[in-house]
Coordinates of C-alpha atoms and ligand atoms in Angstrom, one line a residue:
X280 CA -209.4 178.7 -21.7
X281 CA -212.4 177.9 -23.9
X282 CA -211.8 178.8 -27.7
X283 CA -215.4 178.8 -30.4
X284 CA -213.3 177.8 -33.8
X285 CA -217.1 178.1 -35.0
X286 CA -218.7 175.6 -37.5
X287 CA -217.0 172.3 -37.3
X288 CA -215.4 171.3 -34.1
X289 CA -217.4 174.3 -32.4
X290 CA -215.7 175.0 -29.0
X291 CA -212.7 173.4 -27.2
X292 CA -211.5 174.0 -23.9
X293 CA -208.2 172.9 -22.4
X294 CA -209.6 173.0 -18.7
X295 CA -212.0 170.4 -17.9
X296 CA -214.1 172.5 -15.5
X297 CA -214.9 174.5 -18.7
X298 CA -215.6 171.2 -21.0
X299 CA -219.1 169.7 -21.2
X300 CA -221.3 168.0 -24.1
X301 CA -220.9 171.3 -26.7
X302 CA -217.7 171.8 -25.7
X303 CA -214.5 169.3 -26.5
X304 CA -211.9 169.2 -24.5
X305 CA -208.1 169.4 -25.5
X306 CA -206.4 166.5 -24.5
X307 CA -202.4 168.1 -23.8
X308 CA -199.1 166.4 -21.6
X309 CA -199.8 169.1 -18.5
X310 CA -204.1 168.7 -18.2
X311 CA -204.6 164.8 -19.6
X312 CA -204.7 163.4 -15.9
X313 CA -208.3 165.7 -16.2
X314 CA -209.5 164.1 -19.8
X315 CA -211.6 161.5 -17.6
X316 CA -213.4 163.8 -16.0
X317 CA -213.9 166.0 -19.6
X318 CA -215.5 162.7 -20.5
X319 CA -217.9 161.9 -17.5
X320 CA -219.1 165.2 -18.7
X321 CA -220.1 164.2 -22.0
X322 CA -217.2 166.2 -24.0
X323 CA -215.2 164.6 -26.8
X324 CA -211.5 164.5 -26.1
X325 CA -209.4 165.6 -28.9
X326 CA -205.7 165.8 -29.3
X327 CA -203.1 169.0 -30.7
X328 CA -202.7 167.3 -33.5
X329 CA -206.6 166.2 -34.2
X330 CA -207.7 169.6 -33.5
X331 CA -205.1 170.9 -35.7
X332 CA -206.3 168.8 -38.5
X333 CA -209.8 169.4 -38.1
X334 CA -209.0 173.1 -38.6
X335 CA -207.1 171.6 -41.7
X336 CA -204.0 174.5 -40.5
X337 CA -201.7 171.8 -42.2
X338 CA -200.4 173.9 -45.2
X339 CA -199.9 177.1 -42.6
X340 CA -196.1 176.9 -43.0
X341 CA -195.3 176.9 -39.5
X342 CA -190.9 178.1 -38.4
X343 CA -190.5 177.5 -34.6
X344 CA -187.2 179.6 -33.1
X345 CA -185.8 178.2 -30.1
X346 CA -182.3 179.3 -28.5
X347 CA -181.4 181.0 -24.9
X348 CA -181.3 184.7 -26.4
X349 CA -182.2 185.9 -29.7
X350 CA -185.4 184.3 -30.4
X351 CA -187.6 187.5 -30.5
X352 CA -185.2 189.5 -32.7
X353 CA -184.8 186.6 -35.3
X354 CA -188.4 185.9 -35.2
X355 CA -189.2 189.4 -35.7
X356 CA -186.9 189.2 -38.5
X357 CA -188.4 186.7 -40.6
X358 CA -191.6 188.1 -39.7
X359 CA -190.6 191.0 -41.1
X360 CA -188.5 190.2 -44.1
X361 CA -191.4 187.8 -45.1
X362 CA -194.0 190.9 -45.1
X363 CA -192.4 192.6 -47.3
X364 CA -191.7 189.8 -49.4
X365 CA -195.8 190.4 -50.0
X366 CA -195.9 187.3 -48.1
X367 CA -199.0 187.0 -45.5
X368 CA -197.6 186.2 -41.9
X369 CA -198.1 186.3 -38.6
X370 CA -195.8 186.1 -35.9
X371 CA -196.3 185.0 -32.1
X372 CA -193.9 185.5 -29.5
X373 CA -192.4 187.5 -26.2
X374 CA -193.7 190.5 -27.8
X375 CA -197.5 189.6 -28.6
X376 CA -199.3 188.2 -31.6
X377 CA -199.3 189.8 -34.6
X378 CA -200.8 189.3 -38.4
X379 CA -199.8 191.0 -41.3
X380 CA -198.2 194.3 -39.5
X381 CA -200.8 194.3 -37.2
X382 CA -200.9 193.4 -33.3
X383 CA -203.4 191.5 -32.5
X384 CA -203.1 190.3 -29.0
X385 CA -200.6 191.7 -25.8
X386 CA -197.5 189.8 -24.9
X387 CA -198.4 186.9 -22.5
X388 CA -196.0 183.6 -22.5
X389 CA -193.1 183.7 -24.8
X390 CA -194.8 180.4 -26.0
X391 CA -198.4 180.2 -25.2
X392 CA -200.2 176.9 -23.8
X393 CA -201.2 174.8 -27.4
X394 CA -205.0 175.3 -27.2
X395 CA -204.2 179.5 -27.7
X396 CA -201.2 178.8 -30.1
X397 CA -203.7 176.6 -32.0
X398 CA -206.4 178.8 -32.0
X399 CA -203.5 181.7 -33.3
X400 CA -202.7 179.4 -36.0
X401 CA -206.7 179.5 -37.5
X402 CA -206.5 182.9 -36.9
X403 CA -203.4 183.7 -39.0
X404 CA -205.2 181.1 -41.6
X405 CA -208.3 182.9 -41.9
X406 CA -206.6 185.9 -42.6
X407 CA -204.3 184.5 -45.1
X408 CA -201.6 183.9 -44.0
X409 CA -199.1 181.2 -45.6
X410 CA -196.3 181.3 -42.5
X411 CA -196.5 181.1 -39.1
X412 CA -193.2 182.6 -37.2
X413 CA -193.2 181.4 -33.2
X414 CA -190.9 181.6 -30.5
X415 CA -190.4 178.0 -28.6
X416 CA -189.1 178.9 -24.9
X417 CA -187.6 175.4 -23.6
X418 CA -190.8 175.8 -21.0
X419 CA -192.6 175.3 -24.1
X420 CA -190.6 172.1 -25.1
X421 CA -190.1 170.3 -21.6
X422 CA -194.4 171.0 -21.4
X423 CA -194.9 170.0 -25.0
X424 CA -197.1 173.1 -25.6
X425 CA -196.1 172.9 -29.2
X426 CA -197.5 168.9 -29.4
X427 CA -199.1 168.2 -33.1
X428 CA -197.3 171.0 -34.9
X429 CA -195.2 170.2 -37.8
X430 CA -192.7 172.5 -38.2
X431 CA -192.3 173.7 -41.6
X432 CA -188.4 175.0 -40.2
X433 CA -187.1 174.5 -37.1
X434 CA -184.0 177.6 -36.2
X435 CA -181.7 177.3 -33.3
X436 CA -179.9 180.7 -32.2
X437 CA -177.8 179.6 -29.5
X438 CA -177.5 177.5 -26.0
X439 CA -176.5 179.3 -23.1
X440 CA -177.6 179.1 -20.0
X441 CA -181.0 180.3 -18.3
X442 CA -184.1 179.3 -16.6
X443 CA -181.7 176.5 -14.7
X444 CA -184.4 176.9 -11.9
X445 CA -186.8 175.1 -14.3
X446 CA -185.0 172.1 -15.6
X447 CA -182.8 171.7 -13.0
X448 CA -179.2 171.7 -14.4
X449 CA -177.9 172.9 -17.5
X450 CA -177.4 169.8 -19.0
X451 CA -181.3 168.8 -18.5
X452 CA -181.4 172.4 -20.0
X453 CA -179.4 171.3 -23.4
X454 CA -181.0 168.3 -23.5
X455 CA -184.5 170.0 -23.5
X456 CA -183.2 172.5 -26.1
X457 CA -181.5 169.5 -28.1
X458 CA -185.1 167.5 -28.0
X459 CA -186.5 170.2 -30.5
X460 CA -184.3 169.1 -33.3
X461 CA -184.2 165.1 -33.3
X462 CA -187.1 164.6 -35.7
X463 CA -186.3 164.6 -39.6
X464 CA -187.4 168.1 -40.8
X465 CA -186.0 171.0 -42.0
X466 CA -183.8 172.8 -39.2
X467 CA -181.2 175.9 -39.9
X468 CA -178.6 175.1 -37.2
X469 CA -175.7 177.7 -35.8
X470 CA -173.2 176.0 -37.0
X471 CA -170.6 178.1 -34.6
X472 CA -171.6 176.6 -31.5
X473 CA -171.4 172.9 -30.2
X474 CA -173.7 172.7 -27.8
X475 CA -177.3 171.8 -30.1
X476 CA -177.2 167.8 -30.5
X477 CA -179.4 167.3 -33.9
X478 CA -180.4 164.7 -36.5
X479 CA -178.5 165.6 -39.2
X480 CA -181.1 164.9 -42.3
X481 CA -182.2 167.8 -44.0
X482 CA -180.2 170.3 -41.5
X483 CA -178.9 173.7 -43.0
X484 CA -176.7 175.8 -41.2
X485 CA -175.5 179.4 -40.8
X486 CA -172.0 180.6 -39.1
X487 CA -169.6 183.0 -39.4
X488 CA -166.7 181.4 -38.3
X489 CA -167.1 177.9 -39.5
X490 CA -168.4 176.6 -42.6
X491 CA -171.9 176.6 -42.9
X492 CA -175.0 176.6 -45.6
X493 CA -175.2 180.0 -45.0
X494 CA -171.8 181.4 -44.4
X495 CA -170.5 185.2 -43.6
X496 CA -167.7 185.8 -45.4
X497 CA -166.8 189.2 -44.3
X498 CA -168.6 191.9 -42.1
X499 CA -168.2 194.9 -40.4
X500 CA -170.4 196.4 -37.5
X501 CA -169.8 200.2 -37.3
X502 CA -172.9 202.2 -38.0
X503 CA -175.2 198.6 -38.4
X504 CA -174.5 195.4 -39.4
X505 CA -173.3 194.9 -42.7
X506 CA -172.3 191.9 -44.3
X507 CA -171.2 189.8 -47.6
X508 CA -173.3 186.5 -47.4
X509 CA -172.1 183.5 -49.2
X510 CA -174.5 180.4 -50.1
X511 CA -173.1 177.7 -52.1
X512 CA -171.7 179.5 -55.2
X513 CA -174.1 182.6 -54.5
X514 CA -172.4 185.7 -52.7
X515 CA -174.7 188.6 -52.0
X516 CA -173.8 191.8 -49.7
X517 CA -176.2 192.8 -47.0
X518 CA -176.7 195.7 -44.8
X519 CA -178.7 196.6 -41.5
X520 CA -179.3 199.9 -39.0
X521 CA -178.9 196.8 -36.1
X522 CA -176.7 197.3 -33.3
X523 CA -174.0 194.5 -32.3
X524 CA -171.6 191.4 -33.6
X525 CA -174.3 188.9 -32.0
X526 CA -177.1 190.8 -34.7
X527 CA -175.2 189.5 -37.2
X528 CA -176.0 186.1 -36.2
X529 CA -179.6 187.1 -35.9
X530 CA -179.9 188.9 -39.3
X531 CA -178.4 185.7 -41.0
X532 CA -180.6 183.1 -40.0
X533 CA -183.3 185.5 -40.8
X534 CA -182.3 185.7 -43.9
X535 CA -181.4 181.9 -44.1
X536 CA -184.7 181.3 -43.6
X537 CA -186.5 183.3 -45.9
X538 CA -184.5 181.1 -48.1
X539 CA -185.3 178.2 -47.3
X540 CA -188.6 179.0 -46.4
X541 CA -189.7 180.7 -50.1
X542 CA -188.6 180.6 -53.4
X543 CA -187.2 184.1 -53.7
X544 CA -183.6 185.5 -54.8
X545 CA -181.3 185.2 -51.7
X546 CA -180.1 188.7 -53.0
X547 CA -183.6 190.1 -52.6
X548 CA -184.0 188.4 -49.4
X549 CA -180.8 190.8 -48.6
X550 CA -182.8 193.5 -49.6
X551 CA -186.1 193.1 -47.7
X552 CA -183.5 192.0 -44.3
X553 CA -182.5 195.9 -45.0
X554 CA -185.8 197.4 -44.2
X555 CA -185.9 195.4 -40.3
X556 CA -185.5 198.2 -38.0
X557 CA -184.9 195.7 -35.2
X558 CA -187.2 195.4 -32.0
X559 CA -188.2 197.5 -29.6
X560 CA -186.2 197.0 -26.2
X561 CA -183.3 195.5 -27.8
X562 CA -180.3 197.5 -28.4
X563 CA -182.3 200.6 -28.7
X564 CA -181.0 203.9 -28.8
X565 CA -182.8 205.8 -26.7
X566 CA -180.7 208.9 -26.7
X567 CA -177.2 209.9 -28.7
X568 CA -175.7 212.2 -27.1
X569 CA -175.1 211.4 -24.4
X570 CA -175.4 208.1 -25.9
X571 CA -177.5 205.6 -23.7
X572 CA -178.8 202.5 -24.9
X573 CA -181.6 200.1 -23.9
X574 CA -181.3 196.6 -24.3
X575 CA -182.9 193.2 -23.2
X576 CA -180.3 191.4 -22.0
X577 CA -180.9 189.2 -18.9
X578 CA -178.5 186.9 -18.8
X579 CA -174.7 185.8 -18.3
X580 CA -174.3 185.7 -22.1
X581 CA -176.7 188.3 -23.2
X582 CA -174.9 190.8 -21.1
X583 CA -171.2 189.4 -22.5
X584 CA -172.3 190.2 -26.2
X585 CA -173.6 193.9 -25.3
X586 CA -170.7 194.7 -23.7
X587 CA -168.5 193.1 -26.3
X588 CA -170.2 194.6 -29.3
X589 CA -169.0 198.5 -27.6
X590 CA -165.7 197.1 -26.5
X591 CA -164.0 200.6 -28.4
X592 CA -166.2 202.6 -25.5
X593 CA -166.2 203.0 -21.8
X594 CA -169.2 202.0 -20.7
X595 CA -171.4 202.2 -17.6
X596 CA -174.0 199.6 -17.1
X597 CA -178.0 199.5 -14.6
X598 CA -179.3 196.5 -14.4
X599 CA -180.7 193.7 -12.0
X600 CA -182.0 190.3 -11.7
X601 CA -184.8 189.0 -12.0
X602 CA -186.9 187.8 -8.2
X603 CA -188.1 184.3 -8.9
X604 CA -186.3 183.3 -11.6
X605 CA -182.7 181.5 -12.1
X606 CA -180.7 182.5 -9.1
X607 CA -177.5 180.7 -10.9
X608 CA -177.1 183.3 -13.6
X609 CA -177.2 186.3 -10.5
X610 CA -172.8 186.0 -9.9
X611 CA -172.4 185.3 -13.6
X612 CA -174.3 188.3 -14.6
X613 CA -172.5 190.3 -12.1
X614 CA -169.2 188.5 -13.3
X615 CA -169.7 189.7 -16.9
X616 CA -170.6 193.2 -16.7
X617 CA -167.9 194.3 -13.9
X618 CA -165.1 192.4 -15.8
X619 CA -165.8 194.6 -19.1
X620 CA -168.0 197.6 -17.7
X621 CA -165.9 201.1 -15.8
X622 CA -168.7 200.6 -13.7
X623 CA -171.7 198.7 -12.2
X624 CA -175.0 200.2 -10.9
X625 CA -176.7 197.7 -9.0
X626 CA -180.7 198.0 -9.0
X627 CA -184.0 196.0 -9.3
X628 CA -185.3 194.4 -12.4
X629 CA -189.0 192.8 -11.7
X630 CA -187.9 191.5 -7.7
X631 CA -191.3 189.6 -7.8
X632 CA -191.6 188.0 -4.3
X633 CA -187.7 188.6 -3.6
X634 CA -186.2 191.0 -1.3
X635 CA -184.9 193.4 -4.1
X636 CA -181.1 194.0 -1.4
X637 CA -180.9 189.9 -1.5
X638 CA -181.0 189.7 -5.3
X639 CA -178.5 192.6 -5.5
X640 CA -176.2 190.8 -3.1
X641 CA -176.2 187.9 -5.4
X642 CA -175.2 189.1 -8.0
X643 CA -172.8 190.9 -5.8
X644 CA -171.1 187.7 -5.0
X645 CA -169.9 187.1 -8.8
X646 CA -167.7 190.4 -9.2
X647 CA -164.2 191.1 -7.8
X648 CA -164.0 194.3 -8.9
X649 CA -166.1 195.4 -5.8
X650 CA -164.7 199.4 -6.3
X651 CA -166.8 199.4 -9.8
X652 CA -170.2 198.8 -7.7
X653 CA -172.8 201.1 -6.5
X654 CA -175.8 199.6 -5.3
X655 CA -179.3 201.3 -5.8
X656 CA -182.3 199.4 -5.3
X657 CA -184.4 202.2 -7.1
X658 CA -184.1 201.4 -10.7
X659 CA -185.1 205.4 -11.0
X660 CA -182.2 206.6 -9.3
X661 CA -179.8 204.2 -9.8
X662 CA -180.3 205.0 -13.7
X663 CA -180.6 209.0 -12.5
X664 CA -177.0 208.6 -11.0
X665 CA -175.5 206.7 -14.0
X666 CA -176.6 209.6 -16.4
X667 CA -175.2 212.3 -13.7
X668 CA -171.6 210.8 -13.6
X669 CA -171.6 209.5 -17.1
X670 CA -168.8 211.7 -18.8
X671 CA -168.1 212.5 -22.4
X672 CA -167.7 209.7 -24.8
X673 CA -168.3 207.1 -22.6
X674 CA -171.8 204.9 -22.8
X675 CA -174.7 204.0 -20.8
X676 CA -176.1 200.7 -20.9
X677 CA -179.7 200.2 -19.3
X678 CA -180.1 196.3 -19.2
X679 CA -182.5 193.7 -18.5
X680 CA -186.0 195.2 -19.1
X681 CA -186.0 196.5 -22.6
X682 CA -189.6 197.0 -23.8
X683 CA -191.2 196.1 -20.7
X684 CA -193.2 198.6 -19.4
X685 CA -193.5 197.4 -15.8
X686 CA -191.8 196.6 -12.6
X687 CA -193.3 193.2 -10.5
X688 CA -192.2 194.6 -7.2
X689 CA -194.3 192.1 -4.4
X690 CA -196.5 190.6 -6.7
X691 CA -197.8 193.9 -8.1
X692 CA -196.9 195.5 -11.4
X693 CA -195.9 198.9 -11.4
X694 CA -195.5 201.2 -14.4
X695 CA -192.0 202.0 -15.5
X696 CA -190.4 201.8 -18.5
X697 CA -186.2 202.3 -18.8
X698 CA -186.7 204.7 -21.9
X699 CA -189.5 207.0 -20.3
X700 CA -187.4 207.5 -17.3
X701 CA -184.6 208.3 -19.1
X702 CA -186.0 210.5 -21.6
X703 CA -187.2 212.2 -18.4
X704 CA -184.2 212.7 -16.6
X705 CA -182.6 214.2 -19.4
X706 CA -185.5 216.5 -20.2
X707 CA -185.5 217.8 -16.3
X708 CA -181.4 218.5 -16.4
X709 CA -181.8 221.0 -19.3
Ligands
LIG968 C1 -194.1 176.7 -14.6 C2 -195.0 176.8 -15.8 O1 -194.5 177.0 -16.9 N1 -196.3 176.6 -15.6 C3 -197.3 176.5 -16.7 C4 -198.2 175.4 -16.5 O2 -198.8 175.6 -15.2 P1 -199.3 174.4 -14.3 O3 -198.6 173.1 -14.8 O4 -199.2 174.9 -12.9 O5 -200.8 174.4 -14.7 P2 -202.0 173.7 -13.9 O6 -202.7 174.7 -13.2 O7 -201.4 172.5 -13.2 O8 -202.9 173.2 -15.1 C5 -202.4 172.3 -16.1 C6 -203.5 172.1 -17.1 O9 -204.6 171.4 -16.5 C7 -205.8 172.1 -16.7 N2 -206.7 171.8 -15.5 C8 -206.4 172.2 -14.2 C9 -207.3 172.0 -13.2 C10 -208.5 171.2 -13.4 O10 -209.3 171.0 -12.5 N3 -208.7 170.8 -14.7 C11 -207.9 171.1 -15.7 O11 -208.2 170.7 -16.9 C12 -205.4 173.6 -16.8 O12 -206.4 174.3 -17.5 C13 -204.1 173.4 -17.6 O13 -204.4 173.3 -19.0 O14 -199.2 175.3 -17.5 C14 -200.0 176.5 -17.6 C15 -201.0 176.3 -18.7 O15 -200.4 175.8 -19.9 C16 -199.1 177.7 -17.9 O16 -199.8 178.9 -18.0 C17 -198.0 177.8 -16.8 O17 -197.1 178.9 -17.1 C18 -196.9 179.8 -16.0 C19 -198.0 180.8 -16.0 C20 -195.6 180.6 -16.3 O18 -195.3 181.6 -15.7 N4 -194.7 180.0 -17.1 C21 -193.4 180.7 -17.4 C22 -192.3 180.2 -16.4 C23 -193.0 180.2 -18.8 O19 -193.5 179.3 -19.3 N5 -192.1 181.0 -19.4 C24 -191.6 180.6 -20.7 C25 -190.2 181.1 -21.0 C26 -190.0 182.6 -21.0 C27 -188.8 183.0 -21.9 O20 -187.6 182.7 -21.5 O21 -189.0 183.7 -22.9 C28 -192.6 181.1 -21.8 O22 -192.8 180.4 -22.8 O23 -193.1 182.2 -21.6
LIG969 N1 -177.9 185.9 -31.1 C1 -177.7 186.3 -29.9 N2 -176.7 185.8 -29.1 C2 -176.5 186.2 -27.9 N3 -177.3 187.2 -27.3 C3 -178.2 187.8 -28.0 C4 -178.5 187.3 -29.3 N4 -179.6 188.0 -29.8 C5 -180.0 188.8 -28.8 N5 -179.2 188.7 -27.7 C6 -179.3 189.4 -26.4 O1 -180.4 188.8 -25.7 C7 -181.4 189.8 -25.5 C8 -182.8 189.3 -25.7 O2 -182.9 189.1 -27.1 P1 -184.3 188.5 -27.7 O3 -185.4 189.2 -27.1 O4 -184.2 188.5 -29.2 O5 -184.1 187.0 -27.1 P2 -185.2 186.0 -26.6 O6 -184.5 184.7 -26.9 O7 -186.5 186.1 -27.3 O8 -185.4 186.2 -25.1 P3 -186.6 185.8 -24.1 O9 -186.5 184.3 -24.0 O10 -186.4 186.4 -22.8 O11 -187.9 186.2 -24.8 C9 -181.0 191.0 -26.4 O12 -181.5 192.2 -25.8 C10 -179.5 190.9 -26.4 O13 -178.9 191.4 -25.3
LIG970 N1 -188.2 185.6 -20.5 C1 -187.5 186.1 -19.4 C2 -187.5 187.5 -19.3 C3 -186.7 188.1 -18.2 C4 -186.7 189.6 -18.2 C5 -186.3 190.3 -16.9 N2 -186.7 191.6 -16.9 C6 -186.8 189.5 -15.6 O1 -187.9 189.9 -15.2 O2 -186.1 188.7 -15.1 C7 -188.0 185.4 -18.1 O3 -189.2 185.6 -17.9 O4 -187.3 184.9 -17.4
LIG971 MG1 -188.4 186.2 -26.6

């Protein structure tokens, strides 16, 4: 991509068949075996970190979120308690780019190559903005597509398990994740799990079971997350419309972070976490009665806490695997859901160049509870025959796609979206 930052550097490109004498070229860890050629055509070669202080972005306050699930919603968070703080913010992630309430740019990468991160950071400056809230996907981290930023905060949700295709193993996997947090800044660590290695100098934390900067005293989760918040001698009460025990995680970092990140109150920094809705996809209620819920979980873990978080319901759960992607989590996934769910309704979820039956089998292979499975490749009917044997009281969980608005079936994207189809069923059985 070529990007015109206007008077000053003028434009950069990060691909060197688009670099020539007007147009410098963007020296990064996945295109500098190309910087020669750049140069034979007359561009200058510049670096992440050059570019970013030719832009002089240095005092955009810049809070980089990495962890296997979670990073949108605390982003999103942040983003949003920070806003109505009447701080100026933008926010970059899964879901898009935004500045200020606005969306500026559809979703893309989860973390975008550094030239277009860069060229979102001038953005965001020239419109004011004092912070800069990003999601870092481990891609991001193993490519060093966030080279030359300095991270104002660095937050950790949690280490799981995914993308194991990519790195190879899951300890190359926590070892990427672990790489994020070895430098000296300021980083807001979960302190209750064991997994992050990190250097310890100026390192907060937030937990709920152990002690932490930013501890939970006491909470309860029926109706939204609610909870009493405890920071050094400071104890402020929170509450939130957001669904589920692993929210509470996600509201408190959020809110750890304001804290760190601003001067304000921590107790008005409870009051602005209030007014987050949540995000779209995730644990959305899409209709009450009966009650059926959305939700974005798309692996082992992700699909554990859902379930967990209704463990007083019986619940049926859709979902499917991604083609393409970690074949590992397929059993585990399969493994969670049957082992809490009354039952399992197998379908596709984006089978890319897969054979959608193959993916299904997979993830077949994890569960022993083989009477709780019905197999529907059809994401439409196999959610069309969860709603038609779901019975009073009980729940029905749609996983895995949550705000998408597409299925990848064969390299082509096909609309579909898990709340218009069920808002549709349920309108035709009236
Ligand atoms: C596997 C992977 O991550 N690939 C990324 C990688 O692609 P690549 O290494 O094949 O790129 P390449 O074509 O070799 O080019 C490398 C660089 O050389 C340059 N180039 C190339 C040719 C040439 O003649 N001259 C030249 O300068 C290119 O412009 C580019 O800058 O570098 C590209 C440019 O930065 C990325 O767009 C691409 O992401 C692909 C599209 C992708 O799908 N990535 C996914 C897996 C991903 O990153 N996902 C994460 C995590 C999702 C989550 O869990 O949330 C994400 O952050 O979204
Ligand atoms: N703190 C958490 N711990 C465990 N699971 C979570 C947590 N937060 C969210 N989840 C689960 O993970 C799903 C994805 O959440 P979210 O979009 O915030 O994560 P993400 O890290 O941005 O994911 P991705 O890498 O795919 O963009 C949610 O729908 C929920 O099922
Ligand atoms: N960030 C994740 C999202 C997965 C969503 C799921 N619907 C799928 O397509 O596997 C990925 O790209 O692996
Ligand atoms: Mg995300």
């Amino acid at each position: 991509m070529t990007v015109d930052f206007g008077s000053g550097i003028g434009r950069v490109a990060d691909d060197s068949r688009e670099a020539d004498k007007d147009t410098a070229f963007l020296s990064t860890r996945l295109n500098r075996s190309f910087a020669t050629e750049a140069k034979a055509k007359g561009s200058q070669i510049i670096t992440p970190k050059g570019l970013i202080e030719n832009l002089q972005l240095a005092d955009l306050d810049v809070v980089g979120i990495t962890g296997t699930n979670g990073k949108t919603t605390t982003a999103a968070a942040i983003y949003s308690i920070l806003l109505d703080l009447g701080y100026k913010t933008a926010l970059q992630g899964t879901r898009g780019f935004f500045i200020n309430d606005e969306k500026i740019e559809e979703k893309s990468l989860t973390t975008p190559p550094s030239l277009a991160t860069i060229a979102h950071m001038a953005e965001a400056k020239s419109h004011g903005c004092e912070f800069f809230v990003m999601e870092v996907s481990s891609h991001a981290i193993e490519q060093e597509r966030i080279e030359g930023i300095d991270f104002a905060l660095k937050i950790h949700t949690n280490v799981t398990s995914d993308h194991l295709d990519y790195h190879g193993s899951i300890e190359a996997y926590r070892a990427v994740k672990s790489s994020f947090f070895q430098d000296s800044g300021k980083k807001l660590i979960n302190r209750d799990e064991e997994i992050l290695k990190f250097n310890m100098q100026n390192a907060y934390s937030y937990g709920i079971e152990n002690p932490a900067t930013y501890k939970v005293m006491a909470y309860t989760l029926g109706g939204g997350v609610s909870g009493v918040l405890k920071h050094f001698e400071t104890v402020v009460p929170f509450e939130t419309t957001l669904q589920g025990f692993f929210n509470l995680y996600n509201i408190t970092a959020a809110i750890a972070a304001a804290h760190i990140l601003t001067a304000e109150e921590i107790g008005e920094i409870c009051e602005a976490a209030e007014n987050f809705g949540g995000v779209a996809g995730r644990m959305e209620t899409v209709s009450e009665d009966p009650l059926i819920i959305v939700d974005f979980a798309h692996t082992e873990d992700g699909i554990k806490q859902v379930l967990d978080s209704l463990k007083e319901k019986e619940v049926r759960v859709v979902f499917g695997a991604g083609g393409d992607r970690d074949r590992s989590k397929r059993p585990a996934m399969g493994r969670a859901a049957a082992s809490i769910a009354k039952k399992v309704y197998l379908t596709s979820d984006n089978p890319r160049s897969e054979d959608p039956v193959k993916i299904i089998e997979e993830i077949v292979e994890g569960i022993t509870e083989k009477e709780k499975v019905e197999k529907i490749v059809d994401r439409r009917e196999a959610i069309e025959r969860a709603i038609e044997e779901l019975q009073p009281g009980e729940v029905l969980l749609v996983l895995g796609k949550g705000d998408e608005t597409y299925q990848e079936i064969a390299g082509k994207r096909i609309p579909f979206d898990d709340r218009q189809t069920i808002r549709e069923i349920l309108a035709s059985r009236i």
